[in-house]
Short mmCIF file of C-alpha atoms and ligand atoms in Angstrom, two decimals:
data_model
loop_
_atom_site.label_atom_id
_atom_site.label_comp_id
_atom_site.label_asym_id
_atom_site.label_seq_id
_atom_site.Cartn_x
_atom_site.Cartn_y
_atom_site.Cartn_z
CA MET V 1 34.73 182.43 -46.72
CA LEU V 2 37.82 184.49 -47.74
CA THR V 3 39.85 181.25 -48.51
CA ALA V 4 37.10 179.88 -50.74
CA LEU V 5 36.65 183.26 -52.63
CA GLU V 6 40.43 183.75 -52.95
CA GLN V 7 40.63 180.14 -54.26
CA LEU V 8 37.84 180.84 -56.83
CA GLU V 9 39.54 184.01 -57.90
CA ALA V 10 43.01 182.45 -58.14
CA ALA V 11 41.72 179.65 -60.44
CA ALA V 12 39.53 182.08 -62.42
CA ALA V 13 42.64 184.18 -63.15
CA VAL V 14 44.64 181.20 -64.50
CA MET V 15 41.86 179.81 -66.67
CA ASN V 16 40.66 183.22 -67.83
CA LEU V 17 37.10 182.64 -66.67
CA ASP V 18 34.37 184.91 -68.00
CA PRO V 19 33.89 187.67 -65.27
CA ALA V 20 30.13 187.02 -65.43
CA ALA V 21 30.66 183.34 -64.48
CA LEU V 22 32.90 184.37 -61.65
CA GLU V 23 30.36 186.78 -60.25
CA ILE V 24 27.73 184.12 -60.30
CA LEU V 25 30.06 181.73 -58.45
CA ARG V 26 31.01 184.35 -55.91
CA ASN V 27 27.41 184.45 -54.67
CA PRO V 28 25.23 181.70 -53.29
CA LEU V 29 21.93 181.30 -55.19
CA ARG V 30 19.88 181.00 -52.01
CA GLU V 31 20.38 181.15 -48.23
CA LEU V 32 18.02 180.16 -45.47
CA HIS V 33 18.55 181.50 -41.94
CA LEU V 34 16.57 179.47 -39.47
CA SER V 35 15.67 179.77 -35.73
CA PHE V 36 13.66 177.07 -34.03
CA PRO V 37 12.66 176.41 -30.44
CA VAL V 38 13.57 173.05 -28.91
CA ARG V 39 12.37 171.62 -25.57
CA MET V 40 15.44 170.59 -23.50
CA ASP V 41 15.54 167.67 -21.14
CA ASP V 42 15.32 169.92 -18.09
CA GLY V 43 11.97 171.28 -19.25
CA SER V 44 13.38 174.65 -20.60
CA THR V 45 12.92 175.84 -24.23
CA LYS V 46 16.09 176.79 -26.07
CA VAL V 47 16.11 178.68 -29.38
CA PHE V 48 18.67 177.32 -31.85
CA ARG V 49 19.85 178.97 -35.06
CA GLY V 50 20.86 177.30 -38.19
CA PHE V 51 21.50 177.85 -41.87
CA ARG V 52 21.25 176.19 -45.30
CA VAL V 53 23.11 177.67 -48.16
CA GLN V 54 22.40 176.52 -51.73
CA HIS V 55 25.44 177.81 -53.65
CA ASN V 56 24.81 176.57 -57.18
CA ASP V 57 22.54 174.04 -58.87
CA ALA V 58 23.60 174.53 -62.53
CA ARG V 59 24.66 170.78 -62.71
CA GLY V 60 21.96 169.26 -60.49
CA PRO V 61 20.38 169.43 -57.10
CA CYS V 62 22.41 171.15 -54.34
CA LYS V 63 24.31 168.60 -52.26
CA GLY V 64 26.35 168.86 -49.07
CA GLY V 65 26.48 168.12 -45.38
CA ILE V 66 24.92 169.67 -42.29
CA ARG V 67 27.32 170.54 -39.56
CA PHE V 68 26.46 170.78 -35.77
CA HIS V 69 29.06 172.96 -34.14
CA PRO V 70 29.06 175.54 -31.29
CA LEU V 71 31.04 178.12 -33.42
CA GLU V 72 29.18 177.63 -36.73
CA THR V 73 28.79 180.86 -38.76
CA ILE V 74 26.94 181.76 -41.96
CA ASP V 75 30.31 182.68 -43.53
CA THR V 76 31.83 179.31 -42.95
CA VAL V 77 28.69 177.65 -44.26
CA ARG V 78 28.91 179.87 -47.40
CA ALA V 79 32.55 178.90 -48.02
CA LEU V 80 31.81 175.23 -47.48
CA ALA V 81 28.91 175.43 -49.88
CA ILE V 82 31.19 176.92 -52.64
CA TRP V 83 33.53 173.97 -52.06
CA MET V 84 30.67 171.54 -52.53
CA THR V 85 29.80 173.02 -55.93
CA LEU V 86 33.39 172.56 -56.90
CA LYS V 87 33.73 169.10 -55.40
CA THR V 88 30.66 167.59 -57.11
CA ALA V 89 31.80 169.13 -60.37
CA LEU V 90 35.44 167.88 -60.00
CA LEU V 91 34.10 164.35 -59.63
CA ASP V 92 31.71 164.91 -62.44
CA LEU V 93 28.72 164.14 -60.37
CA PRO V 94 25.25 165.46 -61.65
CA LEU V 95 24.89 167.58 -58.57
CA GLY V 96 25.42 171.21 -57.32
CA GLY V 97 26.67 172.43 -54.02
CA GLY V 98 25.16 173.30 -50.67
CA LYS V 99 25.83 173.27 -47.02
CA GLY V 100 24.00 173.54 -43.69
CA GLY V 101 24.83 174.23 -40.10
CA VAL V 102 23.27 174.41 -36.70
CA ILE V 103 24.90 176.40 -33.89
CA CYS V 104 24.88 173.87 -31.08
CA ASP V 105 27.25 171.71 -29.06
CA PRO V 106 26.33 168.06 -29.62
CA LYS V 107 28.88 167.04 -26.96
CA THR V 108 26.76 168.54 -24.25
CA MET V 109 23.37 167.31 -25.65
CA SER V 110 21.44 164.16 -24.81
CA PRO V 111 20.29 161.94 -27.68
CA GLY V 112 16.72 163.15 -27.11
CA GLU V 113 17.88 166.85 -27.47
CA LEU V 114 19.85 165.96 -30.57
CA GLU V 115 16.82 164.26 -32.13
CA ARG V 116 14.58 167.24 -31.32
CA VAL V 117 17.14 169.67 -32.92
CA SER V 118 17.54 167.51 -35.98
CA ARG V 119 13.73 167.19 -36.49
CA ALA V 120 13.12 170.96 -35.86
CA TYR V 121 15.75 171.92 -38.38
CA ILE V 122 14.18 169.76 -41.06
CA ARG V 123 10.72 171.10 -40.19
CA GLN V 124 11.94 174.61 -40.87
CA ALA V 125 13.88 173.79 -43.87
CA ALA V 126 11.61 171.21 -45.54
CA SER V 127 10.25 173.39 -48.35
CA PHE V 128 13.86 174.18 -49.32
CA LEU V 129 14.92 170.46 -49.53
CA GLY V 130 14.03 167.44 -51.65
CA PRO V 131 15.63 164.79 -53.77
CA GLU V 132 15.53 167.07 -56.70
CA LYS V 133 16.25 170.36 -54.91
CA ASP V 134 18.73 170.00 -52.16
CA VAL V 135 20.01 166.83 -50.41
CA PRO V 136 21.93 167.11 -47.15
CA ALA V 137 24.25 164.55 -45.61
CA PRO V 138 26.43 164.07 -42.51
CA ASP V 139 29.33 166.41 -41.80
CA VAL V 140 31.18 167.66 -38.67
CA TYR V 141 29.47 166.20 -35.62
CA THR V 142 26.42 164.85 -37.48
CA SER V 143 26.00 161.02 -37.88
CA PRO V 144 23.88 158.39 -39.68
CA GLN V 145 21.45 158.38 -36.76
CA ILE V 146 20.90 162.11 -37.22
CA MET V 147 20.36 161.52 -40.98
CA ALA V 148 17.74 158.87 -40.03
CA TRP V 149 15.87 161.28 -37.85
CA MET V 150 15.93 163.93 -40.54
CA ALA V 151 14.84 161.62 -43.28
CA ASP V 152 11.97 160.45 -41.08
CA GLU V 153 10.82 163.97 -40.34
CA TYR V 154 10.88 164.91 -43.95
CA SER V 155 9.04 161.72 -44.92
CA VAL V 156 6.33 162.51 -42.25
CA LEU V 157 5.84 165.96 -43.69
CA GLN V 158 5.63 164.58 -47.21
CA GLY V 159 3.15 161.86 -46.14
CA HIS V 160 5.32 159.16 -47.71
CA TYR V 161 8.75 157.62 -47.31
CA THR V 162 11.33 159.83 -49.16
CA PRO V 163 14.75 158.31 -48.53
CA GLY V 164 16.35 160.42 -51.39
CA VAL V 165 16.03 163.62 -49.50
CA ILE V 166 19.13 162.88 -47.42
CA THR V 167 22.25 160.68 -47.71
CA GLY V 168 24.47 159.03 -45.20
CA LYS V 169 21.54 157.19 -43.77
CA PRO V 170 22.03 153.86 -42.02
CA PRO V 171 21.71 151.10 -44.62
CA ALA V 172 18.61 149.70 -42.89
CA ILE V 173 16.57 152.71 -44.07
CA GLY V 174 18.03 153.13 -47.55
CA GLY V 175 21.59 154.17 -46.86
CA SER V 176 24.23 152.84 -49.18
CA ALA V 177 26.68 150.10 -48.34
CA GLY V 178 30.16 151.63 -48.04
CA ARG V 179 28.92 155.18 -47.13
CA SER V 180 30.28 155.29 -43.56
CA ASP V 181 34.00 155.11 -44.49
CA ALA V 182 33.62 156.58 -48.02
CA THR V 183 35.32 159.89 -47.22
CA ALA V 184 38.37 158.22 -45.88
CA ARG V 185 38.44 155.44 -48.45
CA GLY V 186 38.47 157.91 -51.34
CA GLY V 187 41.28 159.74 -49.67
CA ILE V 188 43.19 156.42 -49.34
CA TYR V 189 42.69 155.63 -53.04
CA CYS V 190 44.15 159.08 -53.85
CA VAL V 191 47.16 158.55 -51.51
CA ARG V 192 47.88 155.24 -53.34
CA GLN V 193 47.94 157.10 -56.67
CA ALA V 194 50.11 159.89 -55.28
CA ALA V 195 52.68 157.48 -53.74
CA ALA V 196 52.96 155.69 -57.06
CA LEU V 197 53.69 158.91 -58.81
CA LEU V 198 56.20 159.96 -56.30
CA GLY V 199 57.78 156.54 -56.05
CA ILE V 200 56.98 156.23 -52.23
CA GLU V 201 56.54 152.66 -50.85
CA LEU V 202 53.63 153.01 -48.52
CA SER V 203 53.80 149.59 -46.81
CA GLY V 204 55.42 150.19 -43.42
CA ALA V 205 55.64 154.03 -44.04
CA THR V 206 54.39 156.41 -41.40
CA ALA V 207 51.29 158.51 -41.29
CA ALA V 208 49.62 160.91 -38.76
CA ILE V 209 45.99 161.88 -38.46
CA GLN V 210 44.84 165.27 -37.14
CA GLY V 211 41.21 164.76 -36.09
CA TYR V 212 39.77 161.51 -34.97
CA GLY V 213 36.11 161.73 -35.91
CA ASN V 214 34.48 159.53 -38.62
CA ALA V 215 36.92 160.43 -41.44
CA GLY V 216 40.00 160.42 -39.20
CA SER V 217 39.22 157.11 -37.49
CA SER V 218 38.29 155.39 -40.81
CA ALA V 219 41.52 156.78 -42.34
CA HIS V 220 43.46 155.08 -39.60
CA LYS V 221 41.84 151.73 -40.14
CA LEU V 222 42.19 151.94 -43.98
CA ALA V 223 45.71 153.35 -43.97
CA SER V 224 46.83 150.31 -41.98
CA GLY V 225 44.38 147.86 -43.49
CA ILE V 226 44.60 148.73 -47.16
CA LEU V 227 48.00 150.48 -47.54
CA GLY V 228 49.97 148.65 -44.64
CA MET V 229 50.94 152.05 -43.15
CA GLN V 230 51.95 152.75 -39.61
CA VAL V 231 49.83 155.43 -38.07
CA VAL V 232 52.27 156.94 -35.47
CA ALA V 233 50.26 160.01 -34.30
CA VAL V 234 46.67 161.10 -34.00
CA SER V 235 44.85 163.92 -32.36
CA ASP V 236 41.36 165.00 -31.43
CA SER V 237 39.83 168.16 -29.85
CA LYS V 238 41.15 167.06 -26.45
CA GLY V 239 44.74 166.02 -27.14
CA CYS V 240 47.51 164.55 -29.41
CA ILE V 241 49.25 161.25 -28.98
CA HIS V 242 52.39 159.70 -30.49
CA HIS V 243 53.56 156.13 -30.70
CA PRO V 244 56.64 155.61 -32.94
CA GLU V 245 55.85 151.81 -33.47
CA GLY V 246 52.35 152.58 -34.69
CA LEU V 247 48.94 152.76 -33.05
CA ASP V 248 46.41 149.93 -33.31
CA HIS V 249 43.13 151.06 -34.77
CA GLU V 250 40.80 148.75 -32.97
CA ALA V 251 42.35 149.35 -29.61
CA LEU V 252 42.42 153.11 -30.06
CA ALA V 253 38.85 153.35 -31.47
CA ALA V 254 37.67 151.32 -28.36
CA TRP V 255 39.64 153.62 -26.03
CA LYS V 256 38.09 156.71 -27.63
CA LYS V 257 34.66 155.22 -27.39
CA HIS V 258 35.14 154.47 -23.71
CA THR V 259 36.93 157.62 -22.59
CA GLY V 260 35.70 160.22 -25.17
CA SER V 261 39.16 161.03 -26.42
CA VAL V 262 42.38 159.53 -27.91
CA ARG V 263 44.26 161.32 -25.05
CA GLY V 264 45.91 158.95 -22.52
CA PHE V 265 45.89 155.91 -24.81
CA PRO V 266 48.13 153.29 -23.08
CA GLY V 267 51.67 153.16 -24.47
CA SER V 268 51.37 156.49 -26.29
CA THR V 269 52.99 159.76 -25.28
CA ALA V 270 51.30 163.21 -25.37
CA ILE V 271 52.57 165.60 -27.97
CA SER V 272 51.46 169.08 -29.09
CA ASN V 273 49.44 169.74 -32.25
CA ASP V 274 52.42 171.56 -33.81
CA GLU V 275 54.58 168.56 -32.90
CA LEU V 276 52.19 166.28 -34.73
CA LEU V 277 52.08 168.58 -37.81
CA GLY V 278 55.91 168.68 -37.85
CA LEU V 279 56.54 164.88 -37.63
CA ASP V 280 58.65 163.27 -40.36
CA LEU V 281 55.94 161.33 -42.21
CA ALA V 282 55.05 159.81 -45.56
CA VAL V 283 51.49 161.06 -45.24
CA LEU V 284 49.74 163.66 -43.03
CA PHE V 285 45.99 163.52 -42.91
CA PRO V 286 44.30 166.70 -41.67
CA ALA V 287 40.86 165.26 -40.86
CA ALA V 288 39.18 167.82 -38.60
CA LEU V 289 38.29 171.42 -39.17
CA GLU V 290 39.32 174.44 -41.38
CA SER V 291 42.53 176.47 -41.29
CA VAL V 292 44.75 174.02 -39.41
CA LEU V 293 47.80 174.35 -41.75
CA THR V 294 48.75 178.06 -41.75
CA ALA V 295 51.74 180.24 -42.87
CA ASP V 296 53.04 179.81 -39.20
CA ASN V 297 53.22 176.02 -39.06
CA ALA V 298 53.65 175.13 -42.85
CA PRO V 299 57.37 175.78 -42.97
CA ALA V 300 57.82 173.09 -40.27
CA VAL V 301 55.75 170.28 -42.03
CA LYS V 302 57.96 167.33 -43.04
CA SER V 303 55.40 165.06 -44.73
CA ARG V 304 55.86 164.07 -48.27
CA ILE V 305 52.11 163.93 -48.94
CA ILE V 306 49.27 165.84 -47.32
CA ALA V 307 45.85 164.22 -47.85
CA GLU V 308 43.15 166.68 -46.94
CA LEU V 309 40.27 164.70 -45.54
CA ALA V 310 38.88 167.90 -43.87
CA ASN V 311 37.30 170.78 -45.80
CA GLY V 312 39.65 173.77 -46.04
CA PRO V 313 42.32 172.64 -43.67
CA THR V 314 45.08 174.61 -45.48
CA THR V 315 45.00 178.38 -45.84
CA LEU V 316 46.17 179.68 -49.26
CA GLU V 317 49.39 181.04 -47.86
CA ALA V 318 50.16 177.70 -46.36
CA ASP V 319 49.27 176.02 -49.68
CA THR V 320 51.80 178.23 -51.50
CA ILE V 321 54.57 177.53 -48.90
CA LEU V 322 53.92 173.69 -49.01
CA HIS V 323 53.69 173.62 -52.83
CA GLN V 324 56.98 175.54 -53.04
CA ARG V 325 58.64 173.15 -50.63
CA GLY V 326 57.68 170.29 -52.85
CA VAL V 327 55.01 168.70 -50.61
CA HIS V 328 52.45 166.75 -52.61
CA ILE V 329 49.08 168.06 -51.53
CA ILE V 330 45.94 166.09 -52.42
CA PRO V 331 43.48 168.96 -52.09
CA ASP V 332 40.21 168.65 -50.14
CA LEU V 333 38.01 168.99 -53.26
CA LEU V 334 39.55 165.79 -54.45
CA CYS V 335 40.80 164.00 -51.36
CA ASN V 336 37.59 164.04 -49.35
CA ALA V 337 35.18 163.71 -52.28
CA GLY V 338 34.64 159.98 -51.59
CA GLY V 339 31.92 161.00 -49.16
CA VAL V 340 29.79 162.88 -51.64
CA THR V 341 30.60 160.37 -54.36
CA VAL V 342 28.99 157.59 -52.37
CA SER V 343 26.21 159.93 -51.39
CA TRP V 344 25.43 160.28 -55.07
CA LEU V 345 25.56 156.40 -55.36
CA GLU V 346 23.08 156.41 -52.48
CA MET V 347 20.80 158.89 -54.34
CA VAL V 348 20.91 156.60 -57.45
CA GLN V 349 20.07 153.49 -55.38
CA ASN V 350 17.25 155.33 -53.52
CA ALA V 351 15.80 156.59 -56.89
CA SER V 352 15.89 153.04 -58.43
CA GLY V 353 14.99 151.14 -55.29
CA TYR V 354 17.91 148.63 -56.03
CA TYR V 355 20.82 148.35 -53.70
CA TRP V 356 24.43 147.33 -54.52
CA LYS V 357 26.85 145.24 -52.54
CA GLU V 358 29.68 146.96 -50.67
CA GLU V 359 32.27 145.66 -53.17
CA GLU V 360 30.33 147.23 -56.08
CA VAL V 361 30.29 150.59 -54.29
CA HIS V 362 34.01 150.38 -53.50
CA ALA V 363 34.76 149.57 -57.19
CA ARG V 364 32.70 152.55 -58.46
CA LEU V 365 34.24 154.79 -55.91
CA GLU V 366 37.77 153.73 -56.74
CA GLU V 367 37.16 154.30 -60.45
CA ARG V 368 35.79 157.86 -59.87
CA MET V 369 38.54 158.83 -57.41
CA THR V 370 41.42 157.47 -59.49
CA GLY V 371 40.09 159.20 -62.62
CA ALA V 372 39.73 162.48 -60.85
CA PHE V 373 43.14 162.15 -59.24
CA HIS V 374 44.86 161.79 -62.67
CA ALA V 375 42.68 164.61 -64.16
CA VAL V 376 43.95 166.91 -61.38
CA HIS V 377 47.50 165.81 -61.88
CA SER V 378 47.46 166.37 -65.61
CA ALA V 379 45.85 169.77 -65.21
CA ALA V 380 48.45 170.84 -62.65
CA LEU V 381 51.19 169.93 -65.11
CA SER V 382 49.52 171.62 -68.12
CA TYR V 383 48.53 174.88 -66.26
CA LYS V 384 51.85 174.71 -64.21
CA THR V 385 49.93 175.33 -61.06
CA SER V 386 49.31 173.66 -57.67
CA SER V 387 47.02 170.71 -57.38
CA ARG V 388 44.52 172.82 -55.49
CA THR V 389 44.27 175.46 -58.26
CA ALA V 390 44.15 172.60 -61.00
CA ALA V 391 41.22 170.98 -59.11
CA SER V 392 39.38 174.33 -58.95
CA ILE V 393 40.06 175.06 -62.68
CA LEU V 394 38.59 171.64 -63.73
CA ALA V 395 35.57 172.00 -61.45
CA ILE V 396 34.88 175.74 -62.32
CA GLY V 397 35.19 174.82 -66.03
CA ARG V 398 32.43 172.33 -65.75
CA VAL V 399 30.10 174.48 -63.78
CA ALA V 400 30.70 177.49 -66.10
CA GLU V 401 29.90 175.26 -69.02
CA ALA V 402 26.56 174.12 -67.43
CA MET V 403 25.63 177.77 -66.52
CA LYS V 404 26.51 178.91 -70.08
CA LEU V 405 24.35 176.13 -71.64
CA ARG V 406 21.57 177.04 -69.31
CA GLY V 407 21.82 180.74 -70.43
CA TRP V 408 22.81 182.03 -67.05
CA TYR V 409 25.49 184.32 -68.68
N1 LIG C 1 29.92 166.40 -45.76
C1 LIG C 1 30.61 165.75 -46.83
C2 LIG C 1 31.52 166.72 -47.70
O1 LIG C 1 31.97 167.81 -47.22
C3 LIG C 1 29.73 164.89 -47.65
C4 LIG C 1 28.69 165.68 -48.35
C5 LIG C 1 27.66 164.80 -49.03
O2 LIG C 1 27.72 163.59 -48.96
O3 LIG C 1 26.65 165.33 -49.52
O4 LIG C 1 31.82 166.43 -48.72
#
């Protein structure tokens, strides 16, 4: 929460934001705290707790993922909701920002238990949600299958099929083509622009990926497939591996599926998380959780570009250190916005009942991401500030304009 608020305040100071607008942005509009009983496979009943925070809807319905995580807190969800407001505004999507979370450990739950938790969450939150109110999506440890159960539960409660209540659904029930790798793909499009600006040849250059969930694994596939890069190190919650000649995506994804981790992948050597962050790389992709790059490890980072596929992976102190050291940071608000951008395309398709081909989705995504990348770069130059502050300034300016027009201040 602190980082998100500090980030808001830092940008507000540079842009001279009206204090009333800042005060509105410091506070979420609405927060829902839920608890719900779920029957577990062993016959016992467990009470789960969850949240949904609607931070701001001045530009459109609240939008943002639902995380399932054992350490989830309302504070983290609040911070992530602020970032969603800024992210949708930065990409100029007609949406606001929200975020949800359930305190649970999906790794220890059966598919049946996960389904019952997902449905119970939606039953409790339903009156808060809707295609014109608040539209959740996948996030940390939630999947298209979970979105399908949630969309179904909501539709049952409405008495009719309502696909637009949630995005990141499987295509067979109204999901968009190209949504599953959209977060990584958007980041890859940004990396391509950053490398062109810096004069870095990406083909054959090295990358590492911290976090090997949906975004991290897709980034591996696309960094090698689209950019021709060599991904030499990756990590997940159980370990980090290194292979100087480059890791093969297909083989590694199959290994992780089979063993549950990247750890022990044949031909690789185990390294520590700090060793991974300190590798000499063209691009480092933090693709897991918040606050991974800190004042302690930032001085050792040797990457030319940091592409933030996770939300909030860099603390503000680390951001200052990296910026001063000349590392080009593609901030989360921009770098991982491909996910919500294709979510918006999914909402448009759900509302119209007409569905685009994957190539059309990719083309629309690339246009949005490239435009936003250059807008952030120009703002960073004109405000003489970091790309993170520049991204916040652009986003806050748009939200403030909408709030002003709507008479909120
Ligand atoms: N959870 C993703 C994010 O943090 C996607 C949100 C969405 O698609 O609504 O941006």
